[in-house]
Coordinates of C-alpha atoms in Angstrom, one line a residue:
M1 CA 3.4 65.4 -65.5
A2 CA 0.7 68.1 -64.7
P3 CA 1.5 70.8 -62.3
R4 CA 0.3 70.5 -58.8
V5 CA -2.6 73.0 -58.1
S6 CA -2.4 74.9 -54.7
K7 CA -5.2 75.1 -52.2
A8 CA -5.6 78.7 -52.8
E9 CA -6.0 78.0 -56.6
K10 CA -8.6 75.3 -55.8
K11 CA -10.6 77.7 -53.8
V12 CA -10.5 80.3 -56.7
V13 CA -11.8 77.8 -59.1
Y14 CA -14.5 76.5 -56.6
D15 CA -15.6 80.2 -56.1
Q16 CA -15.9 80.6 -59.8
K17 CA -17.9 77.6 -60.3
L18 CA -20.4 78.1 -57.6
C19 CA -20.8 81.8 -58.6
Q20 CA -21.5 80.9 -62.2
L21 CA -24.0 78.3 -61.0
L22 CA -25.7 81.0 -58.8
D23 CA -25.8 83.3 -61.8
E24 CA -27.2 80.6 -64.1
Y25 CA -29.8 78.9 -61.6
T26 CA -32.5 80.5 -59.3
Q27 CA -33.7 77.1 -57.8
V28 CA -31.5 75.0 -55.5
L29 CA -32.1 72.0 -53.3
V30 CA -30.2 71.8 -50.2
A31 CA -29.6 68.0 -49.6
G32 CA -28.2 66.0 -46.8
A33 CA -25.5 63.6 -47.8
D34 CA -24.8 61.4 -44.7
N35 CA -23.5 58.0 -45.6
V36 CA -23.5 58.6 -49.3
G37 CA -20.6 57.2 -51.1
S38 CA -18.8 58.5 -54.0
T39 CA -20.2 55.9 -56.6
Q40 CA -23.7 56.5 -55.4
L41 CA -23.2 60.3 -55.8
Q42 CA -22.0 59.6 -59.4
N43 CA -25.0 57.6 -60.1
I44 CA -27.1 60.6 -58.8
R45 CA -25.2 63.1 -61.0
R46 CA -25.7 60.9 -64.1
G47 CA -29.5 60.6 -63.3
L48 CA -29.8 64.3 -63.2
R49 CA -27.8 65.3 -66.1
G50 CA -29.5 67.7 -68.4
D51 CA -31.1 70.4 -66.2
S52 CA -29.6 69.8 -62.8
V53 CA -26.1 70.1 -61.3
V54 CA -24.9 68.5 -58.1
L55 CA -22.2 70.4 -56.3
M56 CA -20.6 69.1 -53.1
G57 CA -18.0 70.9 -50.9
K58 CA -17.1 72.4 -47.5
N59 CA -19.6 74.6 -45.8
T60 CA -17.1 77.2 -45.2
M61 CA -16.2 77.3 -48.9
M62 CA -19.8 77.3 -50.0
K63 CA -20.6 80.1 -47.5
R64 CA -17.8 82.2 -48.7
S65 CA -18.6 81.8 -52.4
V66 CA -22.2 82.9 -51.7
R67 CA -21.2 86.0 -49.8
I68 CA -18.7 86.8 -52.7
H69 CA -21.5 86.5 -55.2
A70 CA -23.9 88.7 -53.3
E71 CA -21.2 91.2 -53.0
K72 CA -20.6 91.3 -56.7
T73 CA -24.0 91.1 -58.0
G74 CA -26.0 93.0 -55.1
N75 CA -28.2 89.9 -54.9
K76 CA -28.9 89.9 -51.3
A77 CA -31.5 87.3 -51.5
I78 CA -28.9 84.7 -52.2
L79 CA -27.7 85.1 -48.6
N80 CA -30.6 83.1 -47.4
L81 CA -28.8 80.1 -48.6
I82 CA -26.1 80.5 -45.8
P83 CA -28.2 79.5 -42.8
L84 CA -29.0 76.2 -44.7
L85 CA -25.5 75.2 -45.2
V86 CA -25.2 73.2 -41.9
G87 CA -23.9 69.5 -41.5
N88 CA -22.9 67.3 -44.4
V89 CA -25.0 68.8 -47.1
G90 CA -24.7 69.4 -50.9
L91 CA -26.3 71.7 -53.4
I92 CA -28.5 70.6 -56.3
F93 CA -29.0 73.5 -58.9
T94 CA -32.0 72.8 -61.3
K95 CA -34.0 74.5 -63.8
G96 CA -36.6 71.6 -63.8
D97 CA -39.5 71.2 -61.7
L98 CA -38.6 71.0 -58.0
K99 CA -40.8 68.1 -57.0
E100 CA -39.8 66.0 -60.0
V101 CA -36.0 66.7 -59.1
S102 CA -36.7 65.9 -55.5
E103 CA -38.4 62.5 -56.6
E104 CA -35.6 61.7 -58.9
V105 CA -33.1 62.1 -56.2
A106 CA -35.1 59.9 -53.7
K107 CA -34.8 57.1 -56.2
Y108 CA -31.0 56.6 -55.7
K109 CA -31.1 55.2 -52.2
V110 CA -29.0 52.1 -51.7
G111 CA -29.0 49.4 -48.9
A112 CA -26.3 49.7 -46.4
P113 CA -25.1 47.3 -43.5
A114 CA -25.5 48.3 -39.9
R115 CA -22.1 49.5 -38.9
V116 CA -20.9 49.7 -35.3
G117 CA -21.6 53.1 -33.8
L118 CA -24.0 54.2 -36.4
V119 CA -27.2 55.9 -35.2
A120 CA -30.3 53.8 -36.5
P121 CA -32.5 56.0 -38.8
I122 CA -35.4 53.3 -38.3
D123 CA -36.3 50.4 -36.0
V124 CA -34.6 47.3 -37.1
I125 CA -36.7 44.0 -36.7
V126 CA -35.3 40.6 -37.3
P127 CA -38.1 38.4 -38.9
P128 CA -38.7 34.8 -37.7
G129 CA -37.5 31.9 -39.9
N130 CA -34.8 29.7 -40.6
T131 CA -31.3 31.6 -40.4
G132 CA -29.1 28.8 -42.1
L133 CA -26.7 28.9 -39.3
D134 CA -25.4 25.7 -37.5
P135 CA -26.3 25.0 -33.9
S136 CA -23.0 26.2 -32.6
Q137 CA -24.3 29.8 -33.1
T138 CA -27.1 29.4 -30.6
S139 CA -25.2 31.1 -27.9
F140 CA -24.8 34.2 -30.0
F141 CA -28.7 34.5 -30.2
Q142 CA -29.0 33.9 -26.4
V143 CA -26.8 37.0 -25.8
L144 CA -29.1 39.2 -27.8
N145 CA -32.2 37.6 -26.1
I146 CA -33.6 36.2 -29.3
P147 CA -35.8 33.1 -28.9
T148 CA -34.6 30.2 -31.2
K149 CA -34.9 26.6 -31.7
I150 CA -33.0 24.1 -33.6
N151 CA -34.8 22.8 -36.9
K152 CA -33.2 20.3 -39.4
G153 CA -29.9 21.0 -38.0
T154 CA -29.9 24.8 -38.4
V155 CA -31.0 27.7 -36.0
E156 CA -34.5 29.1 -36.6
I157 CA -35.8 32.3 -35.0
I158 CA -39.2 31.7 -33.4
T159 CA -40.7 35.1 -33.2
P160 CA -40.0 38.7 -34.7
V161 CA -37.6 40.7 -32.5
E162 CA -36.8 44.4 -32.4
L163 CA -33.0 44.4 -32.4
I164 CA -32.4 48.0 -32.6
K165 CA -34.6 51.0 -32.0
K166 CA -34.6 54.3 -34.1
G167 CA -32.3 56.6 -32.7
D168 CA -30.1 53.9 -30.7
K169 CA -26.4 53.3 -31.8
V170 CA -25.7 50.0 -33.3
G171 CA -23.6 47.8 -31.0
S172 CA -21.1 45.2 -32.1
S173 CA -23.2 42.3 -31.4
E174 CA -26.2 43.6 -33.3
A175 CA -24.0 44.5 -36.2
A176 CA -22.3 41.2 -36.4
L177 CA -25.6 39.3 -36.1
L178 CA -27.1 41.3 -39.0
A179 CA -24.1 40.7 -40.9
K180 CA -24.4 36.8 -40.3
L181 CA -28.0 37.0 -41.5
G182 CA -27.2 39.0 -44.6
I183 CA -29.7 41.7 -43.5
R184 CA -28.9 45.3 -44.7
P185 CA -31.5 47.2 -42.8
F186 CA -30.7 50.8 -43.6
S187 CA -30.9 52.6 -46.9
Y188 CA -29.0 56.0 -47.7
G189 CA -29.0 58.6 -50.2
L190 CA -29.3 62.4 -50.8
V191 CA -32.2 63.8 -48.7
V192 CA -33.6 67.1 -49.6
V193 CA -33.7 69.1 -46.4
S194 CA -34.4 72.6 -47.7
V195 CA -35.6 74.4 -50.8
Y196 CA -34.5 77.6 -52.1
D197 CA -36.5 79.3 -55.0
N198 CA -35.4 82.7 -56.1
G199 CA -34.8 84.1 -52.7
T200 CA -37.5 82.1 -50.9
V201 CA -36.7 79.3 -48.4
F202 CA -39.2 76.5 -47.5
N203 CA -39.5 73.0 -46.3
P204 CA -39.4 70.2 -48.9
E205 CA -42.8 69.1 -47.6
V206 CA -44.4 72.0 -49.5
L207 CA -43.3 70.3 -52.9
D208 CA -45.9 67.5 -51.9
M209 CA -48.8 69.9 -51.8
T210 CA -51.1 69.5 -54.7
E211 CA -53.5 72.1 -56.3
E212 CA -56.3 70.5 -54.4
D213 CA -54.5 71.2 -51.0
L214 CA -54.0 74.8 -51.9
I215 CA -57.6 75.4 -52.8
E216 CA -58.7 73.7 -49.5
K217 CA -56.4 76.1 -47.5
F218 CA -57.3 79.1 -49.3
A219 CA -61.2 78.3 -48.9
L220 CA -60.4 77.6 -45.1
G221 CA -58.7 81.1 -44.8
V222 CA -61.6 82.7 -46.6
S223 CA -64.1 80.9 -44.3
M224 CA -62.1 82.2 -41.2
V225 CA -62.1 85.7 -42.5
T226 CA -65.8 85.6 -43.3
S227 CA -66.6 84.2 -39.9
L228 CA -64.6 86.9 -38.1
A229 CA -66.1 89.6 -40.3
L230 CA -69.7 88.4 -39.5
A231 CA -68.8 88.2 -35.5
I232 CA -67.5 91.7 -35.4
S233 CA -69.9 93.2 -38.0
Y234 CA -67.0 94.4 -40.2
P235 CA -67.8 94.6 -44.0
T236 CA -65.5 92.5 -46.3
V237 CA -66.1 91.1 -49.9
A238 CA -66.3 87.6 -48.4
A239 CA -68.8 88.7 -45.7
A240 CA -70.9 91.0 -47.6
P241 CA -73.2 88.3 -49.1
H242 CA -74.1 87.0 -45.7
M243 CA -74.6 90.4 -44.3
F244 CA -77.0 91.2 -47.0
I245 CA -78.9 87.9 -46.4
N246 CA -79.0 88.6 -42.7
A247 CA -80.3 92.1 -43.2
Y248 CA -82.9 90.7 -45.5
K249 CA -83.9 88.1 -42.7
N250 CA -84.2 90.9 -40.3
L251 CA -86.5 92.9 -42.8
L252 CA -88.6 89.8 -43.0
A253 CA -88.7 89.2 -39.3
V254 CA -90.1 93.1 -39.0
A255 CA -92.6 92.4 -41.7
V256 CA -93.8 89.3 -40.0
E257 CA -94.2 90.9 -36.7
T258 CA -96.0 94.1 -38.1
D259 CA -98.7 94.9 -40.7
Y260 CA -95.8 95.9 -43.2
S261 CA -96.1 94.0 -46.4
F262 CA -94.2 93.3 -49.6
P263 CA -94.4 90.1 -52.1
L264 CA -91.7 88.1 -50.4
A265 CA -92.8 89.0 -46.9
D266 CA -96.3 87.7 -47.8
K267 CA -94.9 84.3 -49.0
V268 CA -93.1 84.0 -45.6
K269 CA -96.4 84.9 -43.8
E270 CA -98.1 82.1 -45.9
Y271 CA -95.4 79.5 -44.8
L272 CA -95.7 80.6 -41.2
A273 CA -99.5 80.2 -41.5
D274 CA -99.1 76.7 -42.9
P275 CA -95.7 75.3 -41.9
S276 CA -96.1 72.1 -44.1
K277 CA -95.4 74.3 -47.4
A278 CA -92.3 75.7 -45.9
E279 CA -91.1 72.3 -45.0
E280 CA -91.7 70.9 -48.7
C281 CA -89.4 73.8 -49.9
F282 CA -86.6 72.8 -47.1
K283 CA -87.0 69.0 -48.1
R284 CA -86.5 70.0 -51.8
A285 CA -83.4 72.3 -51.0
V286 CA -81.6 69.7 -48.7
K287 CA -82.0 67.0 -51.6
V288 CA -79.4 68.8 -53.8
L289 CA -76.0 66.9 -54.0
P290 CA -73.7 67.8 -52.5
P291 CA -75.7 69.1 -49.6
D292 CA -75.7 72.8 -49.2
A293 CA -74.7 73.7 -45.6
E294 CA -76.9 76.9 -45.5
S295 CA -79.9 75.1 -46.5
L296 CA -79.3 72.4 -44.0
N297 CA -78.8 75.0 -41.4
Q298 CA -82.0 76.8 -42.4
Y299 CA -83.9 73.6 -42.3
A300 CA -82.6 72.8 -38.9
N301 CA -83.7 76.3 -37.6
F302 CA -87.2 75.6 -39.0
L303 CA -87.4 72.3 -37.3
W304 CA -86.2 73.7 -34.1
I305 CA -88.3 76.8 -33.8
V306 CA -91.3 76.1 -35.9
R307 CA -91.7 72.4 -35.6
R308 CA -90.2 72.0 -32.2
D309 CA -88.6 68.8 -33.6
F310 CA -85.4 68.6 -31.8
W311 CA -84.2 65.2 -32.9
G312 CA -84.7 66.4 -36.5
A313 CA -83.0 69.8 -35.9
E314 CA -80.0 68.3 -34.2
E315 CA -79.7 65.7 -37.3
R316 CA -79.7 68.8 -39.9
F317 CA -77.3 70.9 -37.8
L318 CA -74.9 68.0 -37.8
Q319 CA -75.3 67.5 -41.7
A320 CA -74.6 71.3 -42.1
L321 CA -71.4 70.9 -40.0
G322 CA -70.5 67.9 -42.1
A323 CA -70.9 69.9 -45.3
E324 CA -68.6 72.5 -44.1
P325 CA -66.8 71.1 -41.0
D326 CA -64.1 74.1 -40.8
N327 CA -66.9 76.9 -40.9
S328 CA -67.1 78.2 -37.5
Y329 CA -70.6 79.8 -38.3
Y330 CA -72.3 76.5 -38.5
A331 CA -70.5 75.2 -35.4
S332 CA -71.7 78.3 -33.5
R333 CA -75.2 77.7 -34.7
Y334 CA -75.1 74.1 -33.5
A335 CA -73.6 75.2 -30.2
N336 CA -76.4 77.9 -29.8
F337 CA -78.8 75.1 -30.5
L338 CA -77.4 72.9 -27.7
W339 CA -77.0 75.7 -25.2
S340 CA -80.6 76.9 -25.8
N341 CA -82.0 73.5 -25.1
N342 CA -79.7 72.4 -22.2
G343 CA -81.7 71.8 -19.1
G344 CA -85.1 72.5 -20.8
E345 CA -88.0 70.0 -21.3
E346 CA -86.6 68.9 -24.7
T347 CA -83.1 68.1 -24.5
C348 CA -80.5 67.5 -27.3
F349 CA -78.7 64.3 -27.4
P350 CA -74.7 64.0 -27.6
L351 CA -73.0 63.7 -30.8
N352 CA -72.0 60.2 -30.4
N353 CA -75.6 58.8 -30.1
S354 CA -76.8 56.3 -32.6
H355 CA -79.5 58.4 -34.1
N356 CA -77.0 61.0 -35.3
L357 CA -75.8 60.7 -39.0
N358 CA -72.3 59.8 -39.9
L359 CA -70.6 62.9 -41.1

């Protein structure tokens, strides 16, 4: 008979195992394990076998082992794991792709009956249809206010009934009814609640972000920096091209109002003398796909200031906004257009009018 291992010896073995995993792995998924059975956990371990290890244990023991490892190795970043060890959680150490491991874990959810006293994670709706129960069970349905009728000697539910709301505790009557109907409304498994990656902690939702999402958020950030820099006349790499363009526009404006001349200014003067030539250029520019917001914005200004075509100008301003909806510069240009014409002889029309384009 093998000698009995004391609690102190078990703690030492657990400390060694966890410290070894912390040495070997830099990526850890913290997973909630509420209502997860031992058989289900074994299946998850089997499915992750290869590049991932699942370790369960008491939170106090895990926190203790993390502190011991941090003291021995000087790796203070590992202490970021400690605040995450709250509730019934386990650790999944992995060398694989975090998103793929998280998706693999999610596959091992299993159906579970509604037990008395359990907090419902979802709304439970009993569908209409024949229950297969004999008419003597009718009173049971009446207690729960479920409309029924007798059809071919069995009880039939007439309409869908919301039996339990999300967040409510399951009562004895509800649990008994679901058991009679053979409905297992809930599903449980390991749920990733936090992610630790080489000292950095973040929410699992970050794993769902695609490369396109990152590019979109980066572009939005650059756009906001550019808009701020232009508003306060502070030079930045992102704002510099716009500043040069604006300076060039100012130079053209001076040339147009004076006798000063240079080749491109002469071209502008020619367009002002015959606006139809300029309009043809704008029309060619805005036909490019996808539409360029700046070309649309300039065409809108032309229609507004030169042609006094307020309907057409508003349409182009809205198209510019549609091309870059998060760019505050085009929003401010459209706002200026609305403000300048508010109360005048020519008025702009609201955004929801039928003549506006669908953006």
